[in-house]
PDB file of C-alpha atoms in Angstrom:
ATOM      1  CA  MET A   1     -19.398  -3.062 -31.759  1.00 88.00           C
ATOM      2  CA  ARG A   2     -17.773  -2.686 -28.515  1.00 94.00           C
ATOM      3  CA  LYS A   3     -13.856  -1.318 -28.948  1.00 96.00           C
ATOM      4  CA  GLN A   4     -11.070  -3.256 -27.145  1.00 97.00           C
ATOM      5  CA  ILE A   5      -9.188  -0.779 -24.253  1.00 98.00           C
ATOM      6  CA  ASP A   6      -6.325  -0.614 -22.030  1.00 97.00           C
ATOM      7  CA  ILE A   7      -7.711  -1.039 -18.203  1.00 97.00           C
ATOM      8  CA  GLU A   8      -5.877   1.617 -16.994  1.00 97.00           C
ATOM      9  CA  LYS A   9      -7.176   3.975 -20.058  1.00 97.00           C
ATOM     10  CA  LEU A  10     -10.220   2.582 -19.051  1.00 98.00           C
ATOM     11  CA  LEU A  11     -10.249   3.751 -15.690  1.00 97.00           C
ATOM     12  CA  LYS A  12      -8.197   6.723 -16.744  1.00 95.00           C
ATOM     13  CA  TRP A  13     -11.201   7.566 -19.437  1.00 96.00           C
ATOM     14  CA  ALA A  14     -14.064   6.824 -16.537  1.00 94.00           C
ATOM     15  CA  TYR A  15     -12.334   9.146 -13.608  1.00 92.00           C
ATOM     16  CA  CYS A  16     -10.870  12.062 -15.552  1.00 91.00           C
ATOM     17  CA  GLU A  17     -13.529  11.893 -18.335  1.00 91.00           C
ATOM     18  CA  GLU A  18     -16.491  11.076 -18.170  1.00 92.00           C
ATOM     19  CA  LEU A  19     -17.726  10.701 -14.088  1.00 89.00           C
ATOM     20  CA  PRO A  20     -16.450  14.980 -13.603  1.00 86.00           C
ATOM     21  CA  LYS A  21     -19.743  15.724 -15.985  1.00 83.00           C
ATOM     22  CA  GLY A  22     -21.618  14.278 -12.869  1.00 68.00           C
ATOM     23  CA  GLY A  23     -20.181  17.317 -11.222  1.00 57.00           C
ATOM     24  CA  ARG A  24     -21.532  19.667 -12.694  1.00 54.00           C
ATOM     25  CA  ASP A  25     -25.285  21.499 -13.046  1.00 50.00           C
ATOM     26  CA  GLY A  26     -28.161  21.988 -15.943  1.00 48.00           C
ATOM     27  CA  GLY A  27     -25.624  25.017 -17.014  1.00 48.00           C
ATOM     28  CA  GLY A  28     -22.493  23.215 -17.446  1.00 48.00           C
ATOM     29  CA  THR A  29     -21.318  25.263 -13.641  1.00 44.00           C
ATOM     30  CA  SER A  30     -19.248  22.727 -11.656  1.00 41.00           C
ATOM     31  CA  VAL A  31     -20.511  21.522  -8.084  1.00 40.00           C
ATOM     32  CA  SER A  32     -18.984  20.996  -4.928  1.00 41.00           C
ATOM     33  CA  SER A  33     -17.111  17.900  -4.791  1.00 46.00           C
ATOM     34  CA  SER A  34     -18.421  16.945  -1.773  1.00 44.00           C
ATOM     35  CA  ASN A  35     -22.086  16.752  -3.817  1.00 48.00           C
ATOM     36  CA  PHE A  36     -20.415  15.355  -6.450  1.00 52.00           C
ATOM     37  CA  LEU A  37     -19.049  12.111  -4.402  1.00 55.00           C
ATOM     38  CA  ALA A  38     -22.921  12.229  -2.282  1.00 52.00           C
ATOM     39  CA  ILE A  39     -24.314  11.351  -5.914  1.00 50.00           C
ATOM     40  CA  LEU A  40     -21.787   8.699  -6.782  1.00 54.00           C
ATOM     41  CA  GLU A  41     -22.760   7.235  -3.097  1.00 51.00           C
ATOM     42  CA  LEU A  42     -26.264   7.038  -3.669  1.00 48.00           C
ATOM     43  CA  ILE A  43     -25.933   5.598  -6.889  1.00 47.00           C
ATOM     44  CA  LEU A  44     -23.510   3.024  -5.099  1.00 47.00           C
ATOM     45  CA  LEU A  45     -25.549   2.397  -2.563  1.00 46.00           C
ATOM     46  CA  GLY A  46     -28.574   2.121  -4.004  1.00 44.00           C
ATOM     47  CA  VAL A  47     -30.223   4.807  -1.550  1.00 43.00           C
ATOM     48  CA  GLN A  48     -33.443   6.465  -2.919  1.00 43.00           C
ATOM     49  CA  VAL A  49     -33.123  10.133  -2.599  1.00 43.00           C
ATOM     50  CA  ASP A  50     -36.040  11.833  -0.854  1.00 47.00           C
ATOM     51  CA  LYS A  51     -37.385  14.131  -3.501  1.00 42.00           C
ATOM     52  CA  SER A  52     -39.042  16.404  -0.955  1.00 47.00           C
ATOM     53  CA  GLY A  53     -35.373  18.709  -0.845  1.00 48.00           C
ATOM     54  CA  GLY A  54     -31.870  18.866   1.502  1.00 47.00           C
ATOM     55  CA  THR A  55     -30.894  16.297  -1.428  1.00 48.00           C
ATOM     56  CA  PRO A  56     -28.502  17.051  -4.300  1.00 45.00           C
ATOM     57  CA  ASP A  57     -31.734  14.990  -6.153  1.00 49.00           C
ATOM     58  CA  HIS A  58     -31.832  18.004  -8.361  1.00 48.00           C
ATOM     59  CA  GLN A  59     -28.557  17.093  -9.719  1.00 48.00           C
ATOM     60  CA  LEU A  60     -29.376  13.486  -9.843  1.00 49.00           C
ATOM     61  CA  ALA A  61     -31.682  13.861 -12.704  1.00 50.00           C
ATOM     62  CA  GLY A  62     -29.066  14.813 -15.174  1.00 55.00           C
ATOM     63  CA  PHE A  63     -26.413  12.391 -13.560  1.00 57.00           C
ATOM     64  CA  PHE A  64     -27.449   9.563 -16.348  1.00 60.00           C
ATOM     65  CA  ASP A  65     -27.796  11.849 -18.834  1.00 65.00           C
ATOM     66  CA  GLU A  66     -24.480  13.296 -18.738  1.00 82.00           C
ATOM     67  CA  VAL A  67     -22.132  10.702 -17.723  1.00 88.00           C
ATOM     68  CA  HIS A  68     -21.219   7.240 -20.222  1.00 94.00           C
ATOM     69  CA  PRO A  69     -23.376   4.477 -18.090  1.00 93.00           C
ATOM     70  CA  ASP A  70     -20.081   2.371 -18.597  1.00 96.00           C
ATOM     71  CA  ALA A  71     -17.933   4.671 -16.590  1.00 94.00           C
ATOM     72  CA  LEU A  72     -20.561   4.394 -13.655  1.00 91.00           C
ATOM     73  CA  LYS A  73     -20.310   0.827 -14.205  1.00 94.00           C
ATOM     74  CA  VAL A  74     -16.951   0.599 -14.113  1.00 95.00           C
ATOM     75  CA  HIS A  75     -16.554   3.178 -10.291  1.00 92.00           C
ATOM     76  CA  GLU A  76     -18.884   0.626  -8.590  1.00 91.00           C
ATOM     77  CA  ALA A  77     -16.437  -2.310  -9.677  1.00 93.00           C
ATOM     78  CA  VAL A  78     -13.694  -0.116  -8.025  1.00 92.00           C
ATOM     79  CA  CYS A  79     -15.766   0.519  -5.159  1.00 89.00           C
ATOM     80  CA  SER A  80     -16.183  -3.123  -4.574  1.00 89.00           C
ATOM     81  CA  PHE A  81     -12.876  -3.506  -3.325  1.00 89.00           C
ATOM     82  CA  ASN A  82     -13.080  -1.167  -1.063  1.00 86.00           C
ATOM     83  CA  GLU A  83     -13.794  -4.342   1.579  1.00 77.00           C
ATOM     84  CA  LEU A  84     -11.731  -6.708   1.104  1.00 75.00           C
ATOM     85  CA  ALA A  85      -9.108  -8.881   2.990  1.00 72.00           C
ATOM     86  CA  LEU A  86      -5.363  -9.478   1.725  1.00 77.00           C
ATOM     87  CA  ASP A  87      -3.822 -12.903   0.660  1.00 79.00           C
ATOM     88  CA  LEU A  88      -0.326 -11.890   2.692  1.00 81.00           C
ATOM     89  CA  PRO A  89       1.891 -15.083   2.455  1.00 85.00           C
ATOM     90  CA  ASP A  90       3.759 -15.721   5.775  1.00 83.00           C
ATOM     91  CA  ASP A  91       7.290 -15.417   3.276  1.00 86.00           C
ATOM     92  CA  TRP A  92       6.267 -11.948   1.240  1.00 90.00           C
ATOM     93  CA  CYS A  93       9.504 -11.665   0.539  1.00 91.00           C
ATOM     94  CA  PRO A  94       9.814  -8.273  -2.388  1.00 92.00           C
ATOM     95  CA  MET A  95      13.076  -8.030  -2.116  1.00 93.00           C
ATOM     96  CA  PRO A  96      14.915 -11.437  -2.047  1.00 90.00           C
ATOM     97  CA  GLU A  97      17.855 -10.071  -0.864  1.00 91.00           C
ATOM     98  CA  LEU A  98      17.090  -9.126   2.262  1.00 94.00           C
ATOM     99  CA  ARG A  99      16.906 -13.074   3.622  1.00 91.00           C
ATOM    100  CA  GLU A 100      20.831 -12.472   3.352  1.00 94.00           C
ATOM    101  CA  PHE A 101      20.336 -10.145   6.617  1.00 96.00           C
ATOM    102  CA  GLY A 102      18.068 -12.545   8.834  1.00 95.00           C
ATOM    103  CA  GLU A 103      16.773 -10.458  10.940  1.00 96.00           C
ATOM    104  CA  TYR A 104      17.188  -7.121   9.716  1.00 97.00           C
ATOM    105  CA  GLY A 105      15.715  -8.645   6.534  1.00 96.00           C
ATOM    106  CA  ASP A 106      12.782  -9.728   8.561  1.00 95.00           C
ATOM    107  CA  ALA A 107      12.502  -6.830  10.585  1.00 97.00           C
ATOM    108  CA  ALA A 108      12.401  -4.061   7.610  1.00 97.00           C
ATOM    109  CA  ILE A 109       9.502  -7.168   6.229  1.00 95.00           C
ATOM    110  CA  ARG A 110       7.317  -6.321   9.498  1.00 95.00           C
ATOM    111  CA  ALA A 111       7.340  -2.662   9.379  1.00 97.00           C
ATOM    112  CA  ALA A 112       7.137  -2.971   5.332  1.00 96.00           C
ATOM    113  CA  VAL A 113       3.277  -4.949   6.072  1.00 94.00           C
ATOM    114  CA  ASN A 114       2.402  -2.403   9.060  1.00 94.00           C
ATOM    115  CA  SER A 115       2.780   0.440   7.078  1.00 95.00           C
ATOM    116  CA  LEU A 116       0.424  -0.985   4.345  1.00 93.00           C
ATOM    117  CA  THR A 117      -2.316  -2.533   7.069  1.00 90.00           C
ATOM    118  CA  LEU A 118      -3.691  -2.656  10.127  1.00 89.00           C
ATOM    119  CA  ILE A 119      -5.269  -5.399  12.276  1.00 87.00           C
ATOM    120  CA  ASP A 120      -9.308  -4.393  12.478  1.00 84.00           C
ATOM    121  CA  ALA A 121     -11.747  -5.070  15.657  1.00 88.00           C
ATOM    122  CA  ASP A 122     -12.431  -8.773  13.858  1.00 85.00           C
ATOM    123  CA  GLY A 123      -8.676 -10.139  13.958  1.00 83.00           C
ATOM    124  CA  GLU A 124      -8.664  -9.871  10.192  1.00 79.00           C
ATOM    125  CA  ARG A 125      -5.634  -7.778   8.303  1.00 80.00           C
ATOM    126  CA  ARG A 126      -6.484  -4.470   5.961  1.00 84.00           C
ATOM    127  CA  LEU A 127      -4.927  -1.888   4.206  1.00 88.00           C
ATOM    128  CA  LYS A 128      -5.037   1.459   5.415  1.00 90.00           C
ATOM    129  CA  GLN A 129      -5.977   2.774   2.242  1.00 88.00           C
ATOM    130  CA  PRO A 130      -8.608   0.540   0.747  1.00 88.00           C
ATOM    131  CA  LEU A 131      -7.709  -0.704  -2.469  1.00 90.00           C
ATOM    132  CA  GLY A 132     -11.211   1.074  -4.809  1.00 90.00           C
ATOM    133  CA  LEU A 133      -9.655   4.641  -2.930  1.00 90.00           C
ATOM    134  CA  MET A 134      -6.273   3.859  -4.483  1.00 92.00           C
ATOM    135  CA  LEU A 135      -6.835   2.592  -7.410  1.00 92.00           C
ATOM    136  CA  GLN A 136      -9.371   6.113  -8.569  1.00 91.00           C
ATOM    137  CA  SER A 137      -6.927   7.866  -6.709  1.00 91.00           C
ATOM    138  CA  LEU A 138      -3.819   6.539  -9.473  1.00 93.00           C
ATOM    139  CA  ALA A 139      -6.343   6.234 -12.175  1.00 93.00           C
ATOM    140  CA  ILE A 140      -6.683  10.406 -11.794  1.00 91.00           C
ATOM    141  CA  SER A 141      -2.562  10.587 -11.506  1.00 91.00           C
ATOM    142  CA  GLY A 142      -2.129   8.875 -14.564  1.00 92.00           C
ATOM    143  CA  GLU A 143       0.805   6.467 -12.323  1.00 92.00           C
ATOM    144  CA  CYS A 144       1.924   3.090 -10.910  1.00 93.00           C
ATOM    145  CA  PRO A 145       3.396   2.584  -7.855  1.00 94.00           C
ATOM    146  CA  ASN A 146       7.183   2.822  -8.064  1.00 93.00           C
ATOM    147  CA  GLY A 147       8.651  -0.185  -6.909  1.00 94.00           C
ATOM    148  CA  HIS A 148      12.633   0.177  -8.014  1.00 95.00           C
ATOM    149  CA  GLY A 149      14.847   0.801  -5.070  1.00 94.00           C
ATOM    150  CA  GLU A 150      18.517   0.149  -4.679  1.00 93.00           C
ATOM    151  CA  ALA A 151      19.128  -2.981  -3.072  1.00 91.00           C
ATOM    152  CA  PRO A 152      20.641  -2.481   0.433  1.00 96.00           C
ATOM    153  CA  VAL A 153      23.678  -3.445   2.106  1.00 97.00           C
ATOM    154  CA  LEU A 154      24.002  -4.035   6.130  1.00 97.00           C
ATOM    155  CA  ARG A 155      26.389  -1.916   8.034  1.00 97.00           C
ATOM    156  CA  THR A 156      27.629  -1.125  11.544  1.00 98.00           C
ATOM    157  CA  VAL A 157      26.153   1.580  13.333  1.00 98.00           C
ATOM    158  CA  CYS A 158      29.520   4.284  13.673  1.00 97.00           C
ATOM    159  CA  GLY A 159      30.710   7.190  15.574  1.00 95.00           C
ATOM    160  CA  ASP A 160      31.490  10.501  14.442  1.00 93.00           C
ATOM    161  CA  ASN A 161      34.866   8.868  14.355  1.00 91.00           C
ATOM    162  CA  GLY A 162      33.873   6.470  12.226  1.00 93.00           C
ATOM    163  CA  GLY A 163      34.688   3.643  13.674  1.00 94.00           C
ATOM    164  CA  PRO A 164      31.657   1.151  14.670  1.00 97.00           C
ATOM    165  CA  ILE A 165      30.205   1.973  18.335  1.00 98.00           C
ATOM    166  CA  TRP A 166      30.016  -0.861  21.038  1.00 98.00           C
ATOM    167  CA  PHE A 167      26.897  -0.198  22.847  1.00 98.00           C
ATOM    168  CA  ARG A 168      26.157  -2.169  26.617  1.00 97.00           C
ATOM    169  CA  LEU A 169      23.529  -2.347  28.883  1.00 97.00           C
ATOM    170  CA  VAL A 170      23.374  -1.302  32.822  1.00 96.00           C
ATOM    171  CA  LYS A 171      21.814  -1.301  35.481  1.00 94.00           C
ATOM    172  CA  ALA A 172      19.655   1.678  36.123  1.00 95.00           C
ATOM    173  CA  THR A 173      17.159   1.956  39.116  1.00 95.00           C
ATOM    174  CA  TYR A 174      14.461   5.084  40.259  1.00 93.00           C
ATOM    175  CA  TYR A 175      12.120   5.588  42.646  1.00 94.00           C
ATOM    176  CA  ASP A 176       8.243   5.380  40.477  1.00 93.00           C
ATOM    177  CA  GLU A 177       5.378   7.476  41.373  1.00 92.00           C
ATOM    178  CA  SER A 178       4.546   5.706  44.861  1.00 94.00           C
ATOM    179  CA  ASN A 179       7.760   5.275  46.143  1.00 94.00           C
ATOM    180  CA  THR A 180       9.048   1.802  44.743  1.00 96.00           C
ATOM    181  CA  ARG A 181      11.992   0.785  43.820  1.00 95.00           C
ATOM    182  CA  VAL A 182      12.335  -0.004  40.267  1.00 95.00           C
ATOM    183  CA  THR A 183      15.470  -1.640  38.696  1.00 95.00           C
ATOM    184  CA  THR A 184      16.184  -1.831  34.747  1.00 96.00           C
ATOM    185  CA  GLN A 185      18.306  -1.999  32.387  1.00 95.00           C
ATOM    186  CA  ILE A 186      19.572   1.024  29.845  1.00 96.00           C
ATOM    187  CA  GLU A 187      21.358   1.327  26.761  1.00 97.00           C
ATOM    188  CA  GLN A 188      24.721   3.318  26.756  1.00 96.00           C
ATOM    189  CA  ASP A 189      26.737   3.791  23.736  1.00 96.00           C
ATOM    190  CA  ASP A 190      30.671   2.826  26.597  1.00 96.00           C
ATOM    191  CA  GLY A 191      30.707  -0.433  25.954  1.00 97.00           C
ATOM    192  CA  TRP A 192      34.129   0.253  24.378  1.00 96.00           C
ATOM    193  CA  ASP A 193      37.406   0.596  26.832  1.00 96.00           C
ATOM    194  CA  LYS A 194      39.528   2.385  25.373  1.00 93.00           C
ATOM    195  CA  TYR A 195      42.277   1.677  27.979  1.00 95.00           C
ATOM    196  CA  ARG A 196      42.257  -2.068  27.221  1.00 95.00           C
ATOM    197  CA  ARG A 197      42.105  -1.201  23.858  1.00 95.00           C
ATOM    198  CA  ARG A 198      38.752  -3.685  23.612  1.00 96.00           C
ATOM    199  CA  PRO A 199      35.050  -4.280  24.194  1.00 97.00           C
ATOM    200  CA  LYS A 200      33.389  -4.296  27.733  1.00 97.00           C
ATOM    201  CA  ARG A 201      31.713  -7.289  29.257  1.00 96.00           C
ATOM    202  CA  GLY A 202      28.636  -7.662  27.097  1.00 96.00           C
ATOM    203  CA  ALA A 203      29.083  -4.885  24.665  1.00 98.00           C
ATOM    204  CA  TYR A 204      27.523  -5.035  21.452  1.00 97.00           C
ATOM    205  CA  GLN A 205      27.313  -3.580  18.096  1.00 97.00           C
ATOM    206  CA  LYS A 206      24.381  -2.857  15.995  1.00 97.00           C
ATOM    207  CA  LYS A 207      24.042  -2.652  12.500  1.00 97.00           C
ATOM    208  CA  PHE A 208      21.113  -1.340  10.018  1.00 98.00           C
ATOM    209  CA  LEU A 209      20.482  -1.659   6.927  1.00 98.00           C
ATOM    210  CA  HIS A 210      21.507   1.336   3.799  1.00 97.00           C
ATOM    211  CA  PRO A 211      20.093   2.541   2.059  1.00 97.00           C
ATOM    212  CA  ASP A 212      16.449   1.767   4.333  1.00 97.00           C
ATOM    213  CA  PRO A 213      14.472  -0.061   2.101  1.00 97.00           C
ATOM    214  CA  HIS A 214      11.214   1.007   3.800  1.00 97.00           C
ATOM    215  CA  GLN A 215       9.629   2.866   1.206  1.00 97.00           C
ATOM    216  CA  THR A 216      10.654   0.714  -2.086  1.00 97.00           C
ATOM    217  CA  LEU A 217       9.087  -2.271   0.067  1.00 96.00           C
ATOM    218  CA  VAL A 218       6.148  -0.293   0.366  1.00 96.00           C
ATOM    219  CA  ALA A 219       5.828   1.071  -3.245  1.00 96.00           C
ATOM    220  CA  ARG A 220       5.863  -2.906  -4.523  1.00 95.00           C
ATOM    221  CA  GLY A 221       3.255  -4.141  -2.429  1.00 94.00           C
ATOM    222  CA  LYS A 222       1.205  -1.490  -3.454  1.00 94.00           C
ATOM    223  CA  TYR A 223       2.005  -2.201  -6.575  1.00 95.00           C
ATOM    224  CA  GLN A 224       1.224  -5.934  -6.995  1.00 93.00           C
ATOM    225  CA  LEU A 225      -2.325  -5.556  -4.947  1.00 93.00           C
ATOM    226  CA  TRP A 226      -3.199  -2.575  -7.917  1.00 95.00           C
ATOM    227  CA  LEU A 227      -2.278  -5.302 -10.575  1.00 94.00           C
ATOM    228  CA  ALA A 228      -3.916  -7.704  -8.983  1.00 91.00           C
ATOM    229  CA  VAL A 229      -6.327  -5.877  -8.801  1.00 93.00           C
ATOM    230  CA  LEU A 230      -6.513  -4.763 -12.961  1.00 95.00           C
ATOM    231  CA  MET A 231      -6.203  -8.417 -13.931  1.00 94.00           C
ATOM    232  CA  GLU A 232      -9.527  -8.707 -11.267  1.00 93.00           C
ATOM    233  CA  LEU A 233     -11.285  -5.500 -12.981  1.00 95.00           C
ATOM    234  CA  VAL A 234     -11.064  -7.223 -16.756  1.00 96.00           C
ATOM    235  CA  GLU A 235     -12.581 -10.138 -15.601  1.00 94.00           C
ATOM    236  CA  MET A 236     -15.555  -7.933 -13.429  1.00 94.00           C
ATOM    237  CA  LEU A 237     -16.521  -6.504 -16.358  1.00 96.00           C
ATOM    238  CA  SER A 238     -15.594  -8.226 -19.942  1.00 94.00           C
ATOM    239  CA  GLU A 239     -19.311  -8.919 -19.872  1.00 93.00           C
ATOM    240  CA  ARG A 240     -20.775  -5.465 -18.472  1.00 94.00           C
ATOM    241  CA  LEU A 241     -19.740  -2.751 -20.702  1.00 97.00           C
ATOM    242  CA  THR A 242     -21.792  -1.430 -24.075  1.00 96.00           C
ATOM    243  CA  ASP A 243     -19.881  -0.055 -25.748  1.00 97.00           C
ATOM    244  CA  PHE A 244     -15.778  -1.425 -24.483  1.00 97.00           C
ATOM    245  CA  VAL A 245     -13.776  -4.900 -23.133  1.00 97.00           C
ATOM    246  CA  PRO A 246     -11.354  -4.022 -21.261  1.00 97.00           C
ATOM    247  CA  ILE A 247      -8.081  -6.139 -21.815  1.00 97.00           C
ATOM    248  CA  ALA A 248      -5.312  -6.761 -18.953  1.00 96.00           C
ATOM    249  CA  SER A 249      -2.095  -4.510 -18.939  1.00 94.00           C
ATOM    250  CA  PRO A 250       0.171  -5.095 -20.173  1.00 94.00           C
ATOM    251  CA  ARG A 251       2.699  -4.158 -17.782  1.00 94.00           C
ATOM    252  CA  VAL A 252       5.345  -7.222 -16.003  1.00 91.00           C
ATOM    253  CA  ALA A 253       4.505  -8.606 -12.174  1.00 89.00           C
ATOM    254  CA  GLU A 254       7.883  -7.148 -11.180  1.00 90.00           C
ATOM    255  CA  PRO A 255       9.165  -4.072 -12.896  1.00 91.00           C
ATOM    256  CA  TRP A 256      12.199  -3.960 -10.140  1.00 91.00           C
ATOM    257  CA  ASN A 257      13.483  -7.798 -11.578  1.00 85.00           C
ATOM    258  CA  SER A 258      16.104  -7.119 -13.832  1.00 76.00           C
ATOM    259  CA  ALA A 259      16.132 -11.327 -14.225  1.00 64.00           C
ATOM    260  CA  PRO A 260      15.186 -13.051 -16.994  1.00 59.00           C
ATOM    261  CA  VAL A 261      11.223 -13.664 -18.002  1.00 52.00           C
ATOM    262  CA  GLY A 262      11.270 -17.411 -16.593  1.00 52.00           C
ATOM    263  CA  GLN A 263      12.828 -16.752 -13.414  1.00 53.00           C
ATOM    264  CA  ALA A 264      10.778 -12.895 -13.244  1.00 51.00           C
ATOM    265  CA  LEU A 265       8.407 -14.304 -10.025  1.00 51.00           C
ATOM    266  CA  ARG A 266      10.626 -14.542  -7.355  1.00 60.00           C
ATOM    267  CA  GLY A 267       8.106 -14.312  -4.485  1.00 68.00           C
ATOM    268  CA  ARG A 268       4.918 -15.097  -4.404  1.00 74.00           C
ATOM    269  CA  PRO A 269       2.978 -10.938  -4.023  1.00 82.00           C
ATOM    270  CA  ILE A 270       0.177 -10.004  -1.484  1.00 78.00           C
ATOM    271  CA  ARG A 271      -2.982 -10.450  -3.387  1.00 76.00           C
ATOM    272  CA  ILE A 272      -6.756  -9.372  -2.384  1.00 73.00           C
ATOM    273  CA  ALA A 273      -8.372 -12.564  -0.813  1.00 68.00           C
ATOM    274  CA  GLY A 274     -11.621 -12.160  -2.228  1.00 57.00           C
ATOM    275  CA  ARG A 275     -13.814  -9.990  -4.547  1.00 51.00           C
ATOM    276  CA  LYS A 276     -17.446  -9.024  -4.059  1.00 46.00           C
ATOM    277  CA  VAL A 277     -19.855 -10.440  -7.496  1.00 43.00           C
ATOM    278  CA  LEU A 278     -21.467  -7.507  -9.200  1.00 45.00           C
ATOM    279  CA  THR A 279     -24.838  -8.112 -10.456  1.00 40.00           C
ATOM    280  CA  ALA A 280     -25.544  -7.032 -13.797  1.00 35.00           C
ATOM    281  CA  THR A 281     -27.185  -3.357 -14.292  1.00 34.00           C
TER     282      THR A 281
END
């Protein structure tokens, strides 16, 4: 009879207890991590091992005897998430408090998205850290992305005396390397007329969010993706394992949100756009 197990515990078991067994030789001596990874790659990619030498085939011989087959299936499923595109809503905002700050809130969201993702050669937005690798790392460390953080306020840039700094753009002229006269604008922080005690014409102030929400936004994005992958893994592995039946994580969608459960989802999360379908083995 198969045993029910929380998906996080299943991942911890696979990566911390079972798969490392494949990184030992027949005498129980640890082998290099590179050999262990090479073994996994050979298994997952379906590459036929050259028995003539020069490959870790001597370790492969006992790999399946050492490692539980369910752990190999877990690892195969996890690796299938490494090449997935993202479903990134145009209005993604895991910190709704930012909406009241207009362009400053929008800029914070864009910065978090750019820290999490990149645009590949095909124009697809992808995670900088593949989902499978993120899942492995968190399973081994036993941690989860911590999206808790203080909601920021909008502050004005001030000087050493505590008063607001006034900036202005002034024209500047210089000659480039080809001795061509170039006129541009530079920003200066002398926009306050101390004699007339008022801002100079065209002067403006700058504002910023405090505390900087960047790391909190990035962590919330990672948490949303991590939780989405855990849910997908439960479905993918439900009928594939020999000894276990994975069950969903009890974690809530927005642990940083103190609103009642019925009002917990205050914004659409980042999700994976699709997943690789694994064949039964």
